[in-house]
Amino acid sequence: MNSISDIFSTREAIPLAMDKEHVTDQDIRIVEANETNVKELTHIDYTDDEEKKVVRKIDAIVLLIFACIYMFQYLDKIALSYAAIFGLRTDLKLVGQQYSWASSVFYFGQFAFEWVGIYLLHKLPIKQVVGVSIVVWGAIMMCLAAANNFAGLATVRFFLGLAEGAVAPAFVILTSFWWKKKEQPIRVATFVSANAMAQIVGALLLYGCGSIKTAAIKGFRISFLLAGAITILLGVTFLIVIPLTPATAWFLNPRQREIAVYRVARERASFQHTQFDTQQAWATFKDPRLYLVFFWAVLVCMTSVVIFGSIVINGLGFSPFRTLVIGLPGPALQLTTIWLGALGTRFFPNRRGVIQCLLILPPWTGCIMMYALPYSNKWALTGGYWLATCNSSVFVVNMSLIASNFKGHTRKTIVSFAYFIGYCVGSIVGPQMFLATESPTYPTAMKACISLYAVYILAQAAYLVLSYYENKRRDKLAAEGDESAVPRPASDEDNRTDLEDLSFRYVL
């Protein structure tokens, strides 16, 4: 097996959490197995209309199923939030910080399995690994219905994280199979939007299950069973419907399959740069940008309030059923800000740092409202919570910046992995800021979130300043006659890092 970085390198073709490039041995094996060798597709002529038709078909089948899977994967993560107000905490006799640890332990499992998942993705067909993982996580999701104490809940949550550990990197690879780089930001926004939709679906699911009064088990347990069963169905659908690659897409005709393979392959045509470069690694570890990217992920995940959302609203005096309905504007606002971020990066591609800082303002304002307003002002506090949930949009811009500003196989691999580690660290630590004794407004957590958003803006500003002055330095070299510093299009065959390639300019 090649190095672990070989799998992570596939992220270069996808913006951020979905930005990875370079065809791996896995890609080559799959394409050759389907009698369509990318290397033989030296040139294919096709019109824009032909390509658009191919993309529309891919979006209608592949993107739709991918988004549904993303939605239920996120629903598994936030299921506790809804179950908490329908008897989970009392039924399982959760005390102190046990609810918070039940949330955090999921990410211990996800991080622990990541290494095994990477190995499996490299040695086995990706489609089968993903499909089986989805079915297994659906089955484990159903096991949540059987938990009767904290130990049982934490154990199932840990294994749920294990089951989902291979899915995120697999989707990174699969996305690079189907869409070109310029098409990927909108698809990433679609995936992140599916997370917001999961909150709406979860609320409606609990509303329906909670309305059942004659069942032998409580409604929140029925919701676990139902969500798990639907997840299993999605896994089976994935295995049946999603092709291994565009080369075997059943919904494309032979001509369209060739177009689908070639249009992506020509962006990922270099097979040379799959080895771990120690010089690139050392230079990356000395670069402060690496640590700023790591802290982006930590800070954004630590400030997530979604897992405690139902507890917040319910604690303001609303019934469980009204809590679900009152919480729905939050995901709607998330969808709005996600697409504002995605469209902002498209229309203002060199103002992404500014866009991120602007997107921080709504959740920052929401946390300030939740911290400063009196408990008696319940509707204003609810509005503050809605705003506080709107930090998902930052992930889309994070992905876009990482995709554009880090060059070189090993360097991009390390940066992508650092972001993932930051994501896990933030998701583990964040719930611990919400002290059970401070429910429902959690002043300590809100005060921490306010401070962390300020630190995030400083980290973003530091990144922009470093990049801005480096661009200025290179512009000066070019103006003084240094040909190596003159901006020019990047080459797929060029494995120099952004630190080495003076013709490279950072996106701000």
Coordinates of C-alpha atoms in Angstrom, one line a residue:
M1 CA 0.0 0.0 0.0
N2 CA 1.2 3.5 -0.8
S3 CA 1.4 6.2 1.9
I4 CA -1.7 7.4 3.7
S5 CA -1.2 10.7 2.0
D6 CA -2.1 9.0 -1.3
I7 CA -5.7 8.9 -0.3
F8 CA -5.8 12.4 1.2
S9 CA -4.2 13.7 -2.0
T10 CA -7.5 13.1 -3.8
R11 CA -8.9 16.0 -1.8
E12 CA -6.9 18.4 -4.0
A13 CA -9.6 18.3 -6.7
I14 CA -12.3 19.4 -4.3
P15 CA -12.8 22.8 -2.7
L16 CA -12.0 22.4 1.0
A17 CA -13.4 19.4 2.6
M18 CA -13.9 18.4 -0.9
D19 CA -10.9 19.6 -2.6
K20 CA -8.2 17.0 -3.5
E21 CA -6.6 16.0 -6.8
H22 CA -4.3 13.6 -8.6
V23 CA -5.6 10.3 -9.7
T24 CA -4.5 7.5 -7.3
D25 CA -3.8 3.8 -8.0
Q26 CA -7.4 3.2 -6.9
D27 CA -8.7 5.5 -9.6
I28 CA -6.6 3.8 -12.3
R29 CA -7.7 0.3 -11.1
I30 CA -11.3 1.2 -11.3
V31 CA -11.1 2.9 -14.7
E32 CA -9.1 0.0 -16.2
A33 CA -11.5 -2.5 -14.7
N34 CA -14.3 -0.8 -16.7
E35 CA -12.3 -0.8 -19.9
T36 CA -12.0 2.9 -20.2
N37 CA -8.4 3.9 -19.5
V38 CA -8.1 7.6 -18.8
K39 CA -4.6 7.6 -20.3
E40 CA -6.1 6.5 -23.6
L41 CA -8.5 9.4 -23.8
T42 CA -5.9 11.8 -25.2
H43 CA -8.5 14.1 -26.7
I44 CA -12.2 14.2 -27.2
D45 CA -14.1 17.0 -29.0
Y46 CA -17.5 17.9 -27.6
T47 CA -19.7 20.9 -27.4
D48 CA -20.7 22.9 -24.4
D49 CA -24.3 21.7 -24.8
E50 CA -23.1 18.1 -24.7
E51 CA -21.1 18.7 -21.5
K52 CA -24.0 20.5 -19.9
K53 CA -26.4 17.6 -20.6
V54 CA -23.9 15.2 -19.0
V55 CA -23.5 17.4 -15.9
R56 CA -27.3 17.7 -15.6
K57 CA -27.7 13.9 -15.6
I58 CA -24.9 13.5 -13.1
D59 CA -26.5 16.1 -10.8
A60 CA -29.9 14.5 -11.1
I61 CA -28.7 11.0 -10.0
V62 CA -25.4 11.2 -8.3
L63 CA -25.7 14.6 -6.6
L64 CA -29.2 13.9 -5.4
I65 CA -28.2 10.6 -3.7
F66 CA -25.0 12.1 -2.3
A67 CA -27.0 14.9 -0.7
C68 CA -29.5 12.5 0.8
I69 CA -26.7 10.5 2.4
Y70 CA -25.1 13.7 3.7
M71 CA -28.4 14.7 5.2
F72 CA -28.9 11.4 7.1
Q73 CA -25.3 11.3 8.2
Y74 CA -25.8 14.7 9.8
L75 CA -29.2 13.7 11.2
D76 CA -27.4 10.8 13.0
K77 CA -25.2 13.4 14.6
I78 CA -27.9 15.7 15.8
A79 CA -30.5 13.1 16.7
L80 CA -29.6 13.6 20.4
S81 CA -30.7 17.2 20.3
Y82 CA -34.2 16.3 19.3
A83 CA -34.4 13.2 21.5
A84 CA -33.2 15.2 24.5
I85 CA -36.6 17.0 24.8
F86 CA -38.7 13.9 24.3
G87 CA -37.4 11.9 27.3
L88 CA -33.9 10.7 26.4
R89 CA -32.2 12.4 29.3
T90 CA -34.8 11.2 31.8
D91 CA -35.1 7.7 30.4
L92 CA -31.4 7.2 30.4
K93 CA -30.9 9.1 33.7
L94 CA -28.3 11.4 32.2
V95 CA -26.7 13.7 34.8
G96 CA -24.1 16.4 34.8
Q97 CA -22.0 16.5 31.6
Q98 CA -23.1 13.1 30.3
Y99 CA -25.2 14.6 27.6
S100 CA -22.3 16.6 26.4
W101 CA -20.0 13.6 26.5
A102 CA -22.6 11.6 24.5
S103 CA -22.1 14.2 21.8
S104 CA -18.3 14.4 22.0
V105 CA -17.7 10.6 22.0
F106 CA -19.0 10.3 18.4
Y107 CA -16.0 12.2 17.2
F108 CA -13.6 10.1 19.1
G109 CA -15.0 7.1 17.1
Q110 CA -14.8 9.0 13.8
F111 CA -11.2 10.0 14.4
A112 CA -10.2 6.6 15.5
F113 CA -11.6 4.8 12.4
E114 CA -10.2 7.4 10.0
W115 CA -7.0 5.5 9.6
V116 CA -8.7 2.1 9.0
G117 CA -11.1 3.8 6.6
I118 CA -8.3 5.3 4.6
Y119 CA -6.7 1.8 4.3
L120 CA -10.0 0.3 3.2
L121 CA -10.6 3.0 0.6
H122 CA -7.2 2.4 -0.8
K123 CA -7.4 -1.4 -1.0
L124 CA -11.1 -2.0 -1.8
P125 CA -13.5 -0.6 -4.3
I126 CA -14.7 2.8 -3.0
K127 CA -18.3 2.2 -3.9
Q128 CA -18.5 -1.0 -1.8
V129 CA -16.7 0.6 1.2
V130 CA -19.1 3.5 1.2
G131 CA -22.3 1.5 0.6
V132 CA -21.4 -1.0 3.3
S133 CA -20.5 1.8 5.7
I134 CA -23.8 3.4 5.2
V135 CA -25.7 0.2 5.9
V136 CA -23.7 -0.5 9.0
W137 CA -24.1 3.0 10.4
G138 CA -27.9 2.7 9.8
A139 CA -27.9 -0.5 11.8
I140 CA -26.0 1.1 14.6
M141 CA -28.3 4.1 14.5
M142 CA -31.2 1.7 15.2
C143 CA -29.3 0.3 18.2
L144 CA -29.6 3.8 19.8
A145 CA -33.2 2.8 20.5
A146 CA -32.0 0.1 22.9
A147 CA -29.8 2.3 25.0
N148 CA -30.9 2.4 28.7
N149 CA -28.1 4.3 30.4
F150 CA -25.2 6.6 29.6
A151 CA -22.7 3.7 29.1
G152 CA -25.0 2.2 26.5
L153 CA -25.6 5.5 24.8
A154 CA -21.9 6.4 24.7
T155 CA -20.9 3.0 23.4
V156 CA -23.4 3.1 20.5
R157 CA -22.4 6.7 19.7
F158 CA -18.8 5.8 19.6
F159 CA -19.5 2.9 17.2
L160 CA -21.7 5.2 15.1
G161 CA -18.6 7.5 14.7
L162 CA -16.5 4.5 13.7
A163 CA -19.0 3.5 11.0
E164 CA -19.0 7.0 9.5
G165 CA -15.3 7.4 9.7
A166 CA -14.6 6.3 6.1
V167 CA -17.6 8.1 4.5
A168 CA -16.2 11.7 4.5
P169 CA -12.9 10.9 2.8
A170 CA -14.7 8.6 0.4
F171 CA -17.0 11.3 -0.7
V172 CA -14.0 13.5 -1.3
I173 CA -12.7 10.9 -3.8
L174 CA -16.0 10.3 -5.4
T175 CA -16.7 14.0 -5.9
S176 CA -13.4 14.3 -7.7
F177 CA -14.5 11.4 -10.0
W178 CA -17.7 13.2 -11.1
W179 CA -17.2 17.0 -11.2
K180 CA -14.6 19.4 -12.4
K181 CA -12.9 21.8 -10.0
K182 CA -14.9 24.9 -11.0
E183 CA -18.2 22.9 -10.5
Q184 CA -17.3 21.6 -7.1
P185 CA -18.0 24.7 -4.9
I186 CA -21.7 24.7 -5.7
R187 CA -21.8 20.9 -5.1
V188 CA -20.1 21.4 -1.7
A189 CA -22.7 24.1 -0.9
T190 CA -25.4 21.5 -1.8
F191 CA -23.8 19.0 0.6
V192 CA -23.6 21.5 3.4
S193 CA -27.2 22.6 2.7
A194 CA -28.2 19.0 3.2
N195 CA -27.0 19.3 6.8
A196 CA -29.4 22.2 7.3
M197 CA -32.2 20.2 5.7
A198 CA -31.3 17.3 8.2
Q199 CA -32.4 19.6 11.0
I200 CA -35.7 20.2 9.4
V201 CA -36.3 16.5 8.6
G202 CA -35.2 15.6 12.1
A203 CA -37.6 18.0 13.7
L204 CA -40.5 16.7 11.6
L205 CA -39.5 13.1 12.2
L206 CA -39.5 13.6 16.0
Y207 CA -42.8 15.6 15.7
G208 CA -44.4 12.6 14.0
C209 CA -42.9 9.9 16.2
G210 CA -43.5 12.0 19.4
S211 CA -47.2 12.1 18.5
I212 CA -47.5 8.3 18.8
K213 CA -49.1 7.7 22.2
T214 CA -50.0 4.0 21.9
A215 CA -46.6 2.5 21.1
A216 CA -44.8 0.2 23.4
I217 CA -41.7 2.4 23.3
K218 CA -41.2 6.2 23.4
G219 CA -41.3 8.3 20.3
F220 CA -37.6 9.2 20.4
R221 CA -36.7 5.5 20.3
I222 CA -39.1 5.0 17.3
S223 CA -37.3 7.9 15.6
F224 CA -34.0 6.2 16.0
L225 CA -35.4 3.0 14.5
L226 CA -37.0 4.9 11.6
A227 CA -33.9 7.0 10.8
G228 CA -31.7 4.0 10.9
A229 CA -34.0 2.0 8.6
I230 CA -34.0 4.9 6.1
T231 CA -30.2 5.1 6.3
I232 CA -29.9 1.4 5.5
L233 CA -32.3 1.8 2.5
L234 CA -30.1 4.7 1.3
G235 CA -27.0 2.5 1.6
V236 CA -28.6 -0.2 -0.5
T237 CA -29.8 2.4 -3.0
F238 CA -26.2 3.7 -3.2
L239 CA -24.8 0.2 -3.9
I240 CA -27.4 -0.4 -6.6
V241 CA -27.7 3.0 -8.3
I242 CA -24.3 4.8 -8.1
P243 CA -21.8 3.5 -10.7
L244 CA -18.2 2.8 -9.9
T245 CA -17.1 5.7 -12.1
P246 CA -18.5 7.8 -15.0
A247 CA -17.1 5.2 -17.3
T248 CA -19.8 2.8 -16.2
A249 CA -22.7 5.2 -15.6
W250 CA -25.9 3.4 -16.6
F251 CA -27.7 6.7 -17.0
L252 CA -25.3 8.0 -19.7
N253 CA -24.9 6.7 -23.3
P254 CA -21.5 5.6 -24.5
R255 CA -20.7 9.0 -26.0
Q256 CA -21.7 10.8 -22.7
R257 CA -19.6 8.3 -20.7
E258 CA -16.5 9.3 -22.7
I259 CA -17.2 13.0 -22.1
A260 CA -17.8 12.4 -18.4
V261 CA -14.5 10.6 -18.0
Y262 CA -12.4 12.9 -20.2
R263 CA -13.7 16.2 -18.8
V264 CA -12.6 15.3 -15.3
A265 CA -9.5 13.3 -16.3
R266 CA -7.9 16.2 -18.1
E267 CA -7.9 18.1 -14.9
R268 CA -6.4 15.2 -13.0
A269 CA -4.0 13.9 -15.6
S270 CA -0.8 13.7 -13.6
F271 CA 0.1 10.3 -12.2
Q272 CA 3.6 11.3 -11.1
H273 CA 3.2 13.1 -7.8
T274 CA 1.8 10.5 -5.4
Q275 CA 4.8 10.0 -3.2
F276 CA 5.2 11.8 0.2
D277 CA 7.8 14.6 -0.2
T278 CA 9.7 15.2 3.0
Q279 CA 10.9 18.7 1.9
Q280 CA 7.4 19.8 1.1
A281 CA 6.2 18.4 4.5
W282 CA 9.0 20.2 6.4
A283 CA 8.3 23.5 4.6
T284 CA 4.6 23.1 5.3
F285 CA 5.1 22.5 9.1
K286 CA 7.1 25.7 9.2
D287 CA 4.4 27.7 7.5
P288 CA 2.1 29.6 9.9
R289 CA -0.7 29.2 7.4
L290 CA -1.0 25.5 8.3
Y291 CA -1.7 26.3 11.9
L292 CA -4.2 29.1 11.0
V293 CA -6.2 26.6 8.9
F294 CA -6.1 24.1 11.8
F295 CA -7.5 26.8 14.1
W296 CA -10.2 27.7 11.6
A297 CA -11.7 24.3 11.9
V298 CA -11.3 24.1 15.7
L299 CA -12.9 27.5 16.2
V300 CA -15.8 26.9 13.9
C301 CA -16.7 23.5 15.3
M302 CA -16.3 24.7 18.9
T303 CA -18.9 27.4 18.3
S304 CA -21.5 25.1 17.0
V305 CA -24.7 25.3 19.1
V306 CA -26.9 23.0 17.1
I307 CA -26.6 19.9 19.3
F308 CA -28.0 21.9 22.2
G309 CA -30.6 23.8 20.2
S310 CA -33.7 21.9 21.2
I311 CA -32.7 22.1 24.9
V312 CA -32.3 25.8 24.6
I313 CA -35.7 26.4 23.0
N314 CA -37.5 23.9 25.2
G315 CA -35.8 25.4 28.3
L316 CA -37.4 28.8 27.4
G317 CA -40.7 27.4 28.4
F318 CA -42.0 25.9 25.1
S319 CA -43.5 22.5 24.9
P320 CA -41.6 19.7 23.1
F321 CA -43.8 19.9 20.0
R322 CA -43.7 23.7 19.9
T323 CA -39.9 23.5 20.3
L324 CA -39.6 21.5 17.1
V325 CA -41.7 24.0 15.1
I326 CA -40.0 27.1 16.7
G327 CA -36.6 25.7 15.8
L328 CA -37.3 25.4 12.1
P329 CA -36.3 29.1 11.1
G330 CA -32.8 28.3 12.3
P331 CA -32.1 25.8 9.5
A332 CA -33.8 28.1 7.0
L333 CA -31.4 30.9 8.0
Q334 CA -28.5 28.4 7.7
L335 CA -29.5 27.6 4.1
T336 CA -29.6 31.3 3.3
T337 CA -26.2 32.0 4.6
I338 CA -24.7 28.9 3.1
W339 CA -25.8 30.0 -0.4
L340 CA -24.8 33.6 0.2
G341 CA -21.3 32.2 1.0
A342 CA -21.2 30.0 -2.1
L343 CA -22.4 32.7 -4.4
G344 CA -20.2 35.2 -2.8
T345 CA -17.1 33.2 -3.6
R346 CA -18.3 32.8 -7.1
F347 CA -18.9 36.4 -7.8
F348 CA -16.1 37.8 -5.6
P349 CA -13.5 35.1 -5.9
N350 CA -10.7 37.3 -4.5
R351 CA -12.6 38.5 -1.5
R352 CA -13.1 35.2 0.3
G353 CA -11.5 36.2 3.6
V354 CA -13.8 39.2 3.8
I355 CA -16.8 37.0 2.9
Q356 CA -15.9 34.7 5.8
C357 CA -15.7 37.5 8.3
L358 CA -19.1 38.8 7.1
L359 CA -20.6 35.3 7.4
I360 CA -19.3 35.2 11.0
L361 CA -21.4 38.3 12.0
P362 CA -24.9 36.5 12.2
P363 CA -23.8 33.7 14.5
W364 CA -21.6 36.1 16.5
T365 CA -24.6 38.4 16.9
G366 CA -26.8 35.4 18.0
C367 CA -24.3 34.4 20.7
I368 CA -24.2 37.9 22.0
M369 CA -28.0 38.1 22.2
M370 CA -28.2 34.8 24.0
Y371 CA -25.5 35.9 26.5
A372 CA -26.8 39.5 27.1
L373 CA -30.6 39.3 26.9
P374 CA -32.6 38.5 30.1
Y375 CA -34.3 35.1 30.4
S376 CA -37.7 36.8 30.4
N377 CA -37.2 38.0 26.8
K378 CA -37.8 34.5 25.4
W379 CA -38.6 35.4 21.7
A380 CA -35.5 37.5 21.4
L381 CA -33.4 34.7 22.9
T382 CA -35.0 32.3 20.4
G383 CA -34.0 34.7 17.6
G384 CA -30.5 34.8 19.0
Y385 CA -30.4 31.0 18.8
W386 CA -31.6 31.0 15.2
L387 CA -28.7 33.3 14.3
A388 CA -26.2 31.4 16.4
T389 CA -26.7 28.3 14.3
C390 CA -25.6 30.0 11.1
N391 CA -21.9 29.2 11.1
S392 CA -22.1 26.3 8.6
S393 CA -21.6 28.7 5.8
V394 CA -18.0 29.3 6.9
F395 CA -17.1 25.7 5.9
V396 CA -17.9 26.4 2.3
V397 CA -15.6 29.3 2.1
N398 CA -12.9 27.5 4.1
M399 CA -13.0 24.7 1.5
S400 CA -12.7 27.2 -1.3
L401 CA -9.7 29.0 0.2
I402 CA -7.8 25.8 1.0
A403 CA -8.5 24.5 -2.5
S404 CA -7.1 27.7 -4.2
N405 CA -4.2 28.6 -1.9
F406 CA -2.3 25.4 -1.2
K407 CA -0.3 23.9 -4.0
G408 CA 1.9 20.7 -4.1
H409 CA 0.7 17.1 -3.5
T410 CA 2.3 16.6 -0.1
R411 CA 1.6 20.1 1.1
K412 CA -2.0 20.0 0.2
T413 CA -2.3 16.6 1.8
I414 CA -1.0 17.8 5.1
V415 CA -3.2 20.9 5.1
S416 CA -6.3 18.9 4.4
F417 CA -5.5 16.5 7.2
A418 CA -4.8 19.3 9.6
Y419 CA -8.2 20.7 8.9
F420 CA -9.8 17.4 9.5
I421 CA -8.0 17.0 12.9
G422 CA -9.1 20.5 13.8
Y423 CA -12.7 19.5 12.9
C424 CA -12.6 16.6 15.3
V425 CA -10.9 18.5 18.1
G426 CA -13.4 21.3 17.9
S427 CA -16.3 18.9 17.8
I428 CA -15.0 17.0 20.8
V429 CA -14.2 20.1 22.9
G430 CA -17.2 22.3 21.9
P431 CA -20.0 20.4 23.8
Q432 CA -18.0 20.5 27.0
M433 CA -18.4 24.3 27.1
F434 CA -22.2 23.8 27.6
L435 CA -22.5 23.2 31.3
A436 CA -25.6 21.2 32.3
T437 CA -26.1 23.5 35.4
E438 CA -26.4 26.5 33.1
S439 CA -29.2 25.2 30.8
P440 CA -31.0 26.6 28.8
T441 CA -29.1 29.8 28.0
Y442 CA -25.6 28.4 28.8
P443 CA -23.9 31.8 29.5
T444 CA -20.4 30.3 29.9
A445 CA -20.7 28.6 26.5
M446 CA -22.1 31.8 24.9
K447 CA -19.3 33.9 26.4
A448 CA -16.7 31.4 25.1
C449 CA -18.3 31.4 21.6
I450 CA -18.2 35.2 21.5
S451 CA -14.5 35.2 22.3
L452 CA -13.8 32.3 19.9
Y453 CA -15.5 34.2 17.0
A454 CA -13.2 37.2 17.7
V455 CA -10.2 34.9 17.6
Y456 CA -11.4 33.4 14.4
I457 CA -11.6 36.8 12.7
L458 CA -8.0 37.5 14.0
A459 CA -6.9 34.2 12.6
Q460 CA -8.5 35.0 9.3
A461 CA -7.0 38.5 9.3
A462 CA -3.5 37.0 10.0
Y463 CA -3.9 34.6 7.1
L464 CA -4.9 37.5 4.7
V465 CA -2.1 39.7 5.8
L466 CA 0.5 37.0 5.2
S467 CA -1.0 36.2 1.8
Y468 CA -1.4 39.8 0.8
Y469 CA 2.2 40.8 1.5
E470 CA 3.6 37.7 -0.1
N471 CA 1.6 38.6 -3.3
K472 CA 3.0 42.1 -3.1
R473 CA 6.6 40.7 -2.8
R474 CA 6.1 38.5 -5.9
D475 CA 4.5 41.3 -7.8
K476 CA 7.6 43.4 -7.1
L477 CA 9.9 40.7 -8.2
A478 CA 8.0 40.3 -11.5
A479 CA 8.1 44.1 -12.0
E480 CA 11.9 44.0 -11.5
G481 CA 12.2 41.5 -14.3
D482 CA 12.2 38.2 -12.5
E483 CA 10.5 35.9 -15.1
S484 CA 9.9 33.2 -12.5
A485 CA 7.6 35.6 -10.6
V486 CA 5.4 36.5 -13.6
P487 CA 1.8 35.1 -13.0
R488 CA 0.9 32.3 -15.3
P489 CA -1.6 29.4 -15.4
A490 CA -0.8 26.4 -13.2
S491 CA 0.2 23.1 -14.7
D492 CA -1.0 19.7 -13.6
E493 CA 2.5 18.4 -14.2
D494 CA 4.0 21.0 -11.8
N495 CA 4.4 19.6 -8.2
R496 CA 6.0 22.7 -6.8
T497 CA 4.3 24.2 -3.8
D498 CA 2.8 27.6 -3.6
L499 CA 5.9 28.5 -1.5
E500 CA 8.3 27.5 -4.2
D501 CA 6.3 28.7 -7.3
L502 CA 6.8 32.5 -7.4
S503 CA 4.3 32.8 -10.3
F504 CA 1.6 31.6 -7.9
R505 CA -0.7 34.3 -6.3
Y506 CA -2.8 33.7 -3.2
V507 CA -6.5 34.2 -3.3
L508 CA -7.4 36.7 -0.5

